[in-house]
Short mmCIF file of C-alpha atoms (C1' of nucleotides) in Angstrom, two decimals:
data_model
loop_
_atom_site.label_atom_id
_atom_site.label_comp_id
_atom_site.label_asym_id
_atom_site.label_seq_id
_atom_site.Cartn_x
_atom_site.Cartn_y
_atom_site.Cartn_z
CA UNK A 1300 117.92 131.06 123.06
CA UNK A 1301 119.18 127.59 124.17
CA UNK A 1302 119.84 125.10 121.15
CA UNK A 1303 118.08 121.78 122.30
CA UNK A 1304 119.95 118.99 120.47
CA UNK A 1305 117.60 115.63 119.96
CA UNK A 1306 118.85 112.24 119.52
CA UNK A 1307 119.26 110.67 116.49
CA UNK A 1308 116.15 108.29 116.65
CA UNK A 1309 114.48 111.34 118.36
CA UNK A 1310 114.88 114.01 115.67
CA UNK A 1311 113.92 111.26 113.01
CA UNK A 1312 110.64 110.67 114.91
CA UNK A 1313 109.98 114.09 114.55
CA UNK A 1314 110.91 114.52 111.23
CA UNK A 1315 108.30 112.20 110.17
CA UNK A 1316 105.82 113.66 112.21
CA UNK A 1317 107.13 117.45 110.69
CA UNK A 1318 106.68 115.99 107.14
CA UNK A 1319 102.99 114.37 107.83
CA UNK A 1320 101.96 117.89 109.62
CA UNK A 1321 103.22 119.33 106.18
CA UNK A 1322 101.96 117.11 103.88
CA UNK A 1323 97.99 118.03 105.50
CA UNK A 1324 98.78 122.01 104.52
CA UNK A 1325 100.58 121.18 101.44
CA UNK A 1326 101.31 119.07 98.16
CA UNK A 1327 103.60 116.57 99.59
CA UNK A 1328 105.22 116.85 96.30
CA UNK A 1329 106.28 120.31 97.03
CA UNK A 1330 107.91 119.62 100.74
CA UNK A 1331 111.33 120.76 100.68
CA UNK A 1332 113.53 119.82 103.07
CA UNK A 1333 113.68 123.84 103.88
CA UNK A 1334 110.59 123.15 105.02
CA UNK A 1335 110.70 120.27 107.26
CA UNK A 1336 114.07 121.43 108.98
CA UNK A 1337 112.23 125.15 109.53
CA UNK A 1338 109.08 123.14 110.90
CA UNK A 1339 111.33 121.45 113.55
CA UNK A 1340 113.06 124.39 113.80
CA UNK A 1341 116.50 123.25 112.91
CA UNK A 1342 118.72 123.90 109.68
CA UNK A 1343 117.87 122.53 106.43
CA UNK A 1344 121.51 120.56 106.27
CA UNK A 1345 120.50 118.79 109.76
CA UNK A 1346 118.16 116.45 108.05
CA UNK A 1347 121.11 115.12 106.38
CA UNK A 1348 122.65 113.88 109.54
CA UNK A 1349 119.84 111.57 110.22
CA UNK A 1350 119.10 111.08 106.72
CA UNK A 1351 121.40 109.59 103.72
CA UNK A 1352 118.90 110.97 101.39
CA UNK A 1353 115.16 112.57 101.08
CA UNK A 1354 114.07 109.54 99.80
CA UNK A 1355 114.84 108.06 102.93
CA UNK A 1356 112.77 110.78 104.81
CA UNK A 1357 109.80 109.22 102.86
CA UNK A 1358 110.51 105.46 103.65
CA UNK A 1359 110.77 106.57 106.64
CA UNK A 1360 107.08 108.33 106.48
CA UNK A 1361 105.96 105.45 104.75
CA UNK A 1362 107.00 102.81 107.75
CA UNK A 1363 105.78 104.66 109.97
CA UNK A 1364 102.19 104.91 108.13
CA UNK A 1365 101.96 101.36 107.39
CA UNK A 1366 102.88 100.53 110.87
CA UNK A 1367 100.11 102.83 112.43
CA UNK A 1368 97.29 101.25 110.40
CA UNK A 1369 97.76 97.84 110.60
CA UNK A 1370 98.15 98.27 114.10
CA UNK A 1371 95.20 100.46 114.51
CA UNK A 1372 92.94 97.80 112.54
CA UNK A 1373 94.79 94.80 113.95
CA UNK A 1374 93.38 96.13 117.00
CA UNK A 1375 89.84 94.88 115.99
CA UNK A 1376 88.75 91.75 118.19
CA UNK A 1377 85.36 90.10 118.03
CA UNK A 1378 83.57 87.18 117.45
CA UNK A 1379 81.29 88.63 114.65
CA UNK A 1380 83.32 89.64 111.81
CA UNK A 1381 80.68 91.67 109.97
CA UNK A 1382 81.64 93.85 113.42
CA UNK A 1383 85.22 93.53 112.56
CA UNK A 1384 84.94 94.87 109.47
CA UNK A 1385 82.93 97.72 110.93
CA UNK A 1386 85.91 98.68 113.13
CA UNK A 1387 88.33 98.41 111.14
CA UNK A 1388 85.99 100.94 109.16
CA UNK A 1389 85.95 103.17 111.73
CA UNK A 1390 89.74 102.75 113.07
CA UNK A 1391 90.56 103.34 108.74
CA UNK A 1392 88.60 106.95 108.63
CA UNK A 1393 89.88 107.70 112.18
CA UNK A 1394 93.23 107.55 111.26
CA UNK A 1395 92.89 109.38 108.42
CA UNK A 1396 90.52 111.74 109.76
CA UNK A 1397 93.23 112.36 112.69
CA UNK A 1398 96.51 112.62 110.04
CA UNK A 1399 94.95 114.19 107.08
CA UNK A 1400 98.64 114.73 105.30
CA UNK A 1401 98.50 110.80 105.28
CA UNK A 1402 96.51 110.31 102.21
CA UNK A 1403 98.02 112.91 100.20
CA UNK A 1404 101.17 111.36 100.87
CA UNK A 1405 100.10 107.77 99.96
CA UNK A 1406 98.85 108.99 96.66
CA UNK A 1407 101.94 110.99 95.75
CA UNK A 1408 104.20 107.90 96.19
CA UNK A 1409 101.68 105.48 94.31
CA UNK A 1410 102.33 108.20 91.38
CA UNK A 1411 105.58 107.63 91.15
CA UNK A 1412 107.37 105.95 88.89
CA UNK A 1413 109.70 103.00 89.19
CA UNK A 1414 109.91 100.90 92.48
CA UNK A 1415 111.46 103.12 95.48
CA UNK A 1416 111.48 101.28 98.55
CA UNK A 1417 108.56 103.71 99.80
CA UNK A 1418 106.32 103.20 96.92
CA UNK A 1419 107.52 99.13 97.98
CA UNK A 1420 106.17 99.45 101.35
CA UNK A 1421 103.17 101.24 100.57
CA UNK A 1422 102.70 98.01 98.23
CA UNK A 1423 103.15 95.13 101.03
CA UNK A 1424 100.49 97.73 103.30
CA UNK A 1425 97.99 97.27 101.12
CA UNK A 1426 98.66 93.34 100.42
CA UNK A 1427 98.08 92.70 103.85
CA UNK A 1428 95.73 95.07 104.40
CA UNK A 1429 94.21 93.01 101.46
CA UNK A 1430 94.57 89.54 102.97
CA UNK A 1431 93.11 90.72 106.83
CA UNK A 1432 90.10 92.13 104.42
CA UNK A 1433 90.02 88.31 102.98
CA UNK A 1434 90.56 86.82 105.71
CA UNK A 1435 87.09 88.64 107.74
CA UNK A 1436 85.06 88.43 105.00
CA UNK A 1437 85.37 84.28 104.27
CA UNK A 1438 85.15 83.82 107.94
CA UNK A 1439 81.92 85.87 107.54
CA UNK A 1440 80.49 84.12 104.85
CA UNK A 1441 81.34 80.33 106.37
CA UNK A 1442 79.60 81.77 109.11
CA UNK A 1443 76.38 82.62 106.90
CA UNK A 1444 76.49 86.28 107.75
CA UNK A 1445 76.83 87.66 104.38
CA UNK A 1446 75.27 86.42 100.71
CA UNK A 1447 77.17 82.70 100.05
CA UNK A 1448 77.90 83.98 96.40
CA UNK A 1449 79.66 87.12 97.56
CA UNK A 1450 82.37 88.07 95.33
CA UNK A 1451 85.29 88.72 97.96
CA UNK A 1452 88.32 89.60 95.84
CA UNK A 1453 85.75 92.85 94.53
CA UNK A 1454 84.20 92.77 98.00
CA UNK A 1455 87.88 93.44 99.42
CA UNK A 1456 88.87 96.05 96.65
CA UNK A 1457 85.43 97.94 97.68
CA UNK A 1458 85.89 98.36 101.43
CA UNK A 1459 89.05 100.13 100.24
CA UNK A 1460 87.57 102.10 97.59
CA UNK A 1461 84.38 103.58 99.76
CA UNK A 1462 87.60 104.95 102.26
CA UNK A 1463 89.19 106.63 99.08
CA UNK A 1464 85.86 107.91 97.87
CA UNK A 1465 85.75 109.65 101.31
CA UNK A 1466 88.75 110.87 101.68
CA UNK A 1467 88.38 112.33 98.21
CA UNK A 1468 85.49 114.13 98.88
CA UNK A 1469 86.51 115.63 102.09
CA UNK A 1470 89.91 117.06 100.31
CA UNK A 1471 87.50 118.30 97.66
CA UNK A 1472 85.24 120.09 99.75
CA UNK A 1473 87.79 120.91 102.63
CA UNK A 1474 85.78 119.23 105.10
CA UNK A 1475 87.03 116.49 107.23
CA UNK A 1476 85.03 116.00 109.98
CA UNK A 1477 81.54 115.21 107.44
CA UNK A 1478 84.01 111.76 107.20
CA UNK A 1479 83.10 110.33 110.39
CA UNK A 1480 79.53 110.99 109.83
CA UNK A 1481 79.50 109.76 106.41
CA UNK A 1482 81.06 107.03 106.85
CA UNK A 1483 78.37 104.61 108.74
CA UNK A 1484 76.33 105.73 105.69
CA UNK A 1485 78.21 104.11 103.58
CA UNK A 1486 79.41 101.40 105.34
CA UNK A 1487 75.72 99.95 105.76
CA UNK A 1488 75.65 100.30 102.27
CA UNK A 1489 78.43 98.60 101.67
CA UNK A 1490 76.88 95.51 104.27
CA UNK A 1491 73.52 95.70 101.47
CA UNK A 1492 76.26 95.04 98.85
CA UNK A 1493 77.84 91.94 100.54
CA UNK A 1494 74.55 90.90 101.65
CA UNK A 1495 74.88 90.87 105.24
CA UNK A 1496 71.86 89.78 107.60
CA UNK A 1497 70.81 92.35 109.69
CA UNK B 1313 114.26 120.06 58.37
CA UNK B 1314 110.76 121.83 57.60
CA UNK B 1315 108.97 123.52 60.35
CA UNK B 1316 105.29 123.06 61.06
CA UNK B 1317 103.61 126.33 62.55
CA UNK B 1318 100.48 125.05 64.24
CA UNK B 1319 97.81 127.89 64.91
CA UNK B 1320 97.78 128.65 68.52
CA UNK B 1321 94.19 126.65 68.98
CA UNK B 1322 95.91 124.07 67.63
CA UNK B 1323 98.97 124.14 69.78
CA UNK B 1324 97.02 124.26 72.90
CA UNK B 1325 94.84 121.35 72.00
CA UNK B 1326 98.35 119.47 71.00
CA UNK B 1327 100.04 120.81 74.27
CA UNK B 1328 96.87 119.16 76.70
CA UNK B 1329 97.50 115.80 74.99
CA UNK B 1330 100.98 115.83 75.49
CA UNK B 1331 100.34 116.74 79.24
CA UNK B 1332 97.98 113.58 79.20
CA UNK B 1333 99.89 111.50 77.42
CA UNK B 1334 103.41 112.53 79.80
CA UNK B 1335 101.00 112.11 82.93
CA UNK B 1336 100.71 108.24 81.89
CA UNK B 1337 103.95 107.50 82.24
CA UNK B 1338 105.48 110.05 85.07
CA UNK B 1339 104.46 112.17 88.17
CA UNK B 1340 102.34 115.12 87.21
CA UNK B 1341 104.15 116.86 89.21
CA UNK B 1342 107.53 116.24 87.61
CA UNK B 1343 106.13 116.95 84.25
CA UNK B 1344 108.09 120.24 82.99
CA UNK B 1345 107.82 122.34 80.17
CA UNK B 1346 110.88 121.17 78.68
CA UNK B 1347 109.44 117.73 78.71
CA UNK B 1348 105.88 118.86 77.42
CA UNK B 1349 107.70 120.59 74.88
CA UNK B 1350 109.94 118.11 73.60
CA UNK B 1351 106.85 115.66 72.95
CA UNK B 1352 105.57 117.61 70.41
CA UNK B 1353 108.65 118.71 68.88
CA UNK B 1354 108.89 122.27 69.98
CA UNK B 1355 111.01 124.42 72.16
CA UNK B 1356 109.63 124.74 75.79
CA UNK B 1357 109.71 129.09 75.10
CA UNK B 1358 107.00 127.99 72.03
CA UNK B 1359 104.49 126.90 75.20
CA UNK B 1360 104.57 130.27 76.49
CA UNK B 1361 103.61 132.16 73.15
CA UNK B 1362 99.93 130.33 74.00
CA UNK B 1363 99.59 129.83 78.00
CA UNK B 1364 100.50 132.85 80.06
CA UNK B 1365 101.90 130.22 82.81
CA UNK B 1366 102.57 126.59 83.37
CA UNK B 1367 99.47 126.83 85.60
CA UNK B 1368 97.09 127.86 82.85
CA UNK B 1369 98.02 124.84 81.10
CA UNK B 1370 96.81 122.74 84.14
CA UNK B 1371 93.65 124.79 83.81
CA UNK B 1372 93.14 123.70 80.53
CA UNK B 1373 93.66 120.44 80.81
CA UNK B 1374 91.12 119.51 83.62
CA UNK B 1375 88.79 122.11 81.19
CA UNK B 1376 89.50 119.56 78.42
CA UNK B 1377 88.81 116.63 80.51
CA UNK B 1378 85.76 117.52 82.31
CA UNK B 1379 84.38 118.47 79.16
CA UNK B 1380 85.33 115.04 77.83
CA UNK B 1381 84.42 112.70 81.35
CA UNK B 1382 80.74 114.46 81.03
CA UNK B 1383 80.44 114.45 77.41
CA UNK B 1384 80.92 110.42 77.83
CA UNK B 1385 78.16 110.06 81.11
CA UNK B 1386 75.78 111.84 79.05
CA UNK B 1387 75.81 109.58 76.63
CA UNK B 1388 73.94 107.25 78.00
CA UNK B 1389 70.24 107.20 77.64
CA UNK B 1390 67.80 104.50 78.80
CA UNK B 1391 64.64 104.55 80.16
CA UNK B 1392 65.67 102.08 83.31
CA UNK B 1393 68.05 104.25 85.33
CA UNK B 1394 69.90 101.82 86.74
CA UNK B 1395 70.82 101.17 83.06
CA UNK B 1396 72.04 104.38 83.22
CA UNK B 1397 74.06 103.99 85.98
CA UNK B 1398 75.56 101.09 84.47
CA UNK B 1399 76.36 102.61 81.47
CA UNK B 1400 77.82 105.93 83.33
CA UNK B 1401 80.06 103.27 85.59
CA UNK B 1402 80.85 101.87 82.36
CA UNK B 1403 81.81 104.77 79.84
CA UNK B 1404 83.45 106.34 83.13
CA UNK B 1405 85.52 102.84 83.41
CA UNK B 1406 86.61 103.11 80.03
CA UNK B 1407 87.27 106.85 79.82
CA UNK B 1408 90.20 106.14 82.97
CA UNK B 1409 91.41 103.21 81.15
CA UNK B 1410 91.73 104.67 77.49
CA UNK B 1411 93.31 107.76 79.31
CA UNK B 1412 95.42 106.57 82.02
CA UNK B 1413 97.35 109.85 82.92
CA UNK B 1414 93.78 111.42 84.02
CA UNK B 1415 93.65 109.80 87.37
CA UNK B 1416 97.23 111.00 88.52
CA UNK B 1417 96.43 114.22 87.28
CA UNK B 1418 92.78 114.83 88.82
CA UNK B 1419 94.41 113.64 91.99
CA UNK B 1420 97.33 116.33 91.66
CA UNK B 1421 95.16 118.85 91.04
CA UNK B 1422 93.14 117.97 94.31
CA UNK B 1423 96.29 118.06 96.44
CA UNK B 1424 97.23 121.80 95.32
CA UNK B 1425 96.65 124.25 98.37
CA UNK B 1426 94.18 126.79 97.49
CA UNK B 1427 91.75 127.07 95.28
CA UNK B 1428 93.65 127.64 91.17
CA UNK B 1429 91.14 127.44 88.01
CA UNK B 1430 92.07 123.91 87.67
CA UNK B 1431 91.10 122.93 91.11
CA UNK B 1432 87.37 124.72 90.76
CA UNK B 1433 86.96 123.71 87.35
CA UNK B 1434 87.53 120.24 89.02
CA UNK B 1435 85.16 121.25 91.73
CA UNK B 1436 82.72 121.87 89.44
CA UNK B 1437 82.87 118.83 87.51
CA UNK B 1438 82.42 116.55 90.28
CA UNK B 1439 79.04 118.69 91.65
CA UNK B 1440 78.13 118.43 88.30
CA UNK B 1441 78.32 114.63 88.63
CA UNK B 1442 77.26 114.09 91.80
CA UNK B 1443 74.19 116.10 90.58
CA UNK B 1444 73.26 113.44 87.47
CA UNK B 1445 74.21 110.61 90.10
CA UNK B 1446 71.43 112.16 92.50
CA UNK B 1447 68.57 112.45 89.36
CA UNK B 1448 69.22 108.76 88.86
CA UNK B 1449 69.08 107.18 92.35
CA UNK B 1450 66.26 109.68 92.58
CA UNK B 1451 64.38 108.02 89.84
CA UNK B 1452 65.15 105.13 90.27
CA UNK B 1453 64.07 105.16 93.80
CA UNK B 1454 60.37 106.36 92.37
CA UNK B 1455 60.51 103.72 89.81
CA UNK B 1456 61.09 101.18 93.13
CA UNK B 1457 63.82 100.19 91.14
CA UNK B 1458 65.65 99.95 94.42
CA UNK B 1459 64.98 100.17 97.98
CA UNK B 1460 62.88 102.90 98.85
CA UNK B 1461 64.95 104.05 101.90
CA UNK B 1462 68.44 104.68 100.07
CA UNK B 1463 70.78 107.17 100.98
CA UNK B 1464 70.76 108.62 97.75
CA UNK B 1465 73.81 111.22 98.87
CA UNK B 1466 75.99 108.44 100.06
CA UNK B 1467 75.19 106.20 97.27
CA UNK B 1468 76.49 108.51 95.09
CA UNK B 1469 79.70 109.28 96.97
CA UNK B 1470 80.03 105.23 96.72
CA UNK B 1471 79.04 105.36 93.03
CA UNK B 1472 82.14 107.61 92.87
CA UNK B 1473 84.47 105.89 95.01
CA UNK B 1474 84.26 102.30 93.83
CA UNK B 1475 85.91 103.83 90.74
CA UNK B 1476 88.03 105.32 92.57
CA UNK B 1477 89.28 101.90 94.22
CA UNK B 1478 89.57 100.94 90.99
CA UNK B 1479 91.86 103.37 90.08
CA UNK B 1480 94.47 102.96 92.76
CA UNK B 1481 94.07 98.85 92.63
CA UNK B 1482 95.34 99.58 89.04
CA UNK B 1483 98.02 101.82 89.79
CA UNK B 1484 99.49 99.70 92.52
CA UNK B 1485 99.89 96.85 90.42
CA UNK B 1486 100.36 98.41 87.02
CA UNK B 1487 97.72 97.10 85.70
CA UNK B 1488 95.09 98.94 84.10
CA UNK B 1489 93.36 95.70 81.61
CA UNK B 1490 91.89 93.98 85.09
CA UNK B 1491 89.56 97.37 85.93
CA UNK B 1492 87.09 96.43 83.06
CA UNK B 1493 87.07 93.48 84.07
CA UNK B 1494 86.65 94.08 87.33
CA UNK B 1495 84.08 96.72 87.25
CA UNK B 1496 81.45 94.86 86.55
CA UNK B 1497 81.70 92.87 89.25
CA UNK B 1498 82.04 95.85 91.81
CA UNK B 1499 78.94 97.16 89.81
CA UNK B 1500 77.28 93.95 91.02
CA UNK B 1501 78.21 94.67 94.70
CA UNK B 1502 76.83 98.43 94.32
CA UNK B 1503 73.45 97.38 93.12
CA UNK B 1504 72.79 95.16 95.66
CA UNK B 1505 74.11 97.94 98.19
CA UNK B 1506 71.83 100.07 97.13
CA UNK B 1507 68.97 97.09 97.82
CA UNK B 1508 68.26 96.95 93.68
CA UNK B 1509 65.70 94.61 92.57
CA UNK B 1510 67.40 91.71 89.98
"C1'" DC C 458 97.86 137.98 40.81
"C1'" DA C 459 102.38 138.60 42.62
"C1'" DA C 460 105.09 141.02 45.77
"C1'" DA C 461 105.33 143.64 49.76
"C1'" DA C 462 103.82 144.27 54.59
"C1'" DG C 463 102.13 142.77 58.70
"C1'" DA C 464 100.95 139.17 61.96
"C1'" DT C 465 101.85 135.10 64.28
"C1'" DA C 466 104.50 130.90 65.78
"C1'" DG C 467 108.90 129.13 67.08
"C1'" DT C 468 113.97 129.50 68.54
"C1'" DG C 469 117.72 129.55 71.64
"C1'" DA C 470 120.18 131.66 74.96
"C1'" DC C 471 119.44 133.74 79.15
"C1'" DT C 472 117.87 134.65 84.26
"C1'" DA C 473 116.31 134.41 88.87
"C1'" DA C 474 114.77 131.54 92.13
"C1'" DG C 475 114.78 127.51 93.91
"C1'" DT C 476 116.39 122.43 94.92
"C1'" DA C 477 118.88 118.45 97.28
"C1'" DC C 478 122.98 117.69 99.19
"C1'" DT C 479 127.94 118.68 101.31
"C1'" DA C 480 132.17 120.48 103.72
"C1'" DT C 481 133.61 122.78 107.53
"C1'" DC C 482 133.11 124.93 111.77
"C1'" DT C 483 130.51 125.42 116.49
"C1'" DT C 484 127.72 124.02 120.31
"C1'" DT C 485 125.68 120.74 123.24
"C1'" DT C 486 125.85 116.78 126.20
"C1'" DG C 487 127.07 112.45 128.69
"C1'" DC D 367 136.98 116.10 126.64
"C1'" DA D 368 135.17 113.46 123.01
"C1'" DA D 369 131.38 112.27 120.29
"C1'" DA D 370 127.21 113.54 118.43
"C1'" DA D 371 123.94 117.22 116.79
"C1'" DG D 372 123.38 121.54 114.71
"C1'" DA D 373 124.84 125.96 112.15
"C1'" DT D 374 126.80 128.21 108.26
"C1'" DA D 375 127.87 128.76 103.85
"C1'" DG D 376 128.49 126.91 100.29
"C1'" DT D 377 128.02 123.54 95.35
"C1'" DA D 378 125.98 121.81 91.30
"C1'" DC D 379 121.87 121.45 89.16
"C1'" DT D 380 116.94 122.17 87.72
"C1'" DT D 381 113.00 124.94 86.87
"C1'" DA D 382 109.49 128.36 85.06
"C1'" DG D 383 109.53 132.24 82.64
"C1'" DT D 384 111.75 136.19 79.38
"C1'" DC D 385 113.31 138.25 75.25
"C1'" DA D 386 115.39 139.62 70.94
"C1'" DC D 387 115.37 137.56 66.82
"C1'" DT D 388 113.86 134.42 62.84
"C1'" DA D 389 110.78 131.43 60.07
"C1'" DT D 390 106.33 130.93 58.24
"C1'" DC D 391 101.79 132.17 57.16
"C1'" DT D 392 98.07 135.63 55.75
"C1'" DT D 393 96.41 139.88 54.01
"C1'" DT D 394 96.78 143.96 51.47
"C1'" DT D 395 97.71 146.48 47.38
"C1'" DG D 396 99.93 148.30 42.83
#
DNA sequence: CAAAAGATAGTGACTAAGTACTATCTTTTG
DNA sequence: CAAAAGATAGTACTTAGTCACTATCTTTTG
């Protein structure tokens, strides 16, 4: 059998792809680096050529995550932004729907304690994550298409919340493909809460 | 210095609190039975004298805490349900801010691969939820208390989710005072989701 | 009722199985 | 052929779990 050596950038790339395959099958807790190098098929001690550290493995994870979402709801383009919000809905449970490791692994570096520059970037994600979420919902209400007293700050922490409810109930019942389904339930919902015109 | 021989019920209710009170300040996961151990001033062999493995203490604290989460929502008692729903948001609010090494550890137990006690007793606490969150809605929609065409299953997926929002807004920023706080305002946002008559 | 006997809780040193990470040698590739 | 990627075989350390023994508590019995 013929070794095929990647490049540096390319065997990183697939590491974080090996650890996000991992992470849907398993507690990303309990990903050893075993693991990931047998996934790739390569040694163990080869992630260490690429990688200082396995912390670094899940910056790296992390960057990559936070770059695939905001691009995915950056994406969004309308002139309604009640419809906006919609798709970035949609984009949000598609994602995770697509990459179910991803969640797992966003919770398991929000446990952890003290600032590592993952738990960092996972941080800034969901700042301006936050701030886009702002941003569509005051243009919405100056526009009149949601209740004038809406409360956006909770409005904001909500749309994130329903996602999480999701997500939770699909890892609890195994099921990830009731998500898409269930979501525009909710979502319309969520438009009765804000007080959307419809 | 004196020793204190606990009876064994005694030791295991000591040995869940210590596992709650270690989840508030580190990674379930990383939580050993050294450490568990050394918070209640015993050697880490003494834990295995009462649970046959580590695991069996995980079972018995998610036994311990869905006794505890649905001893609090039953509680309430009104004859408005919404109310009741308040009051469940509320108590369930409080519960996750009095005990704020539950939330890590509910979520740890949800990321374990296949099904261990913990993870069904878990199961079964959140049907057992999502079954008083149904009665509610349910009444509540014959009392046209709200809107009469609800979507009484994904209202109470939201119910569940807003808290869970909550939960990681806190744990981002480290602070767990803002949820009450907050809560009631997401509250606010739910009713009127759900098309409830003010 | 006090002392012996038995039962139970806790100790501390150990083990076996991992873990991340490294040093050195080998293969691939431009 | 030289530089980069991977293999091999380690190191040093951590972890859940074991076990023979000891301290403490409870029950029996002369």
């Amino acid at each position: 059998m013929k070794r095929k050596n990647l490049t540096s950038d390319e065997r990183k790339a697939a590491t974080v792809e090996a650890v996000i395959a991992l992470a849907a099958s398993s507690n990303p807790a309990d990903i050893t680096t075993a693991q990931i190098g047998s996934y790739m098929d390569v040694t163990q001690g080869a992630l260490f050529r690429h990688f200082p550290s396995k912390q670094e493995i899940w910056t790296a994870v992390m960057d990559w995550t936070a770059n695939q979402l905001l691009a995915r709801i950056d994406k969004v383009e309308s002139d309604n932004p009640l419809d906006e919000l919609e798709a970035m809905f949609v984009a949000h449970v598609d994602f995770v729907v697509t990459h179910p490791g991803i969640p797992p692994i966003l919770f398991g570096e929000l446990q952890r304690r003290g600032k590592t520059p993952a738990k960092a970037l996972l941080q800034k994600l969901m700042a301006e994550y936050g701030v886009r979420l702002s941003t569509k919902l005051t243009r919405a209400k100056s526009a009149g298409l949601i209740a004038c007293d809406t409360d956006i700050p909770a409005a904001a922490i909500m749309f994130l919340g329903i996602i999480q409810g999701l997500v939770m109930q699909s890892m609890m019942t195994g099921n990830s493909s009731m998500m898409r389904e269930m979501s525009t339930r909710l979502f319309n919902i969520y438009l009765g809460g804000i007080g959307a015109k419809m």
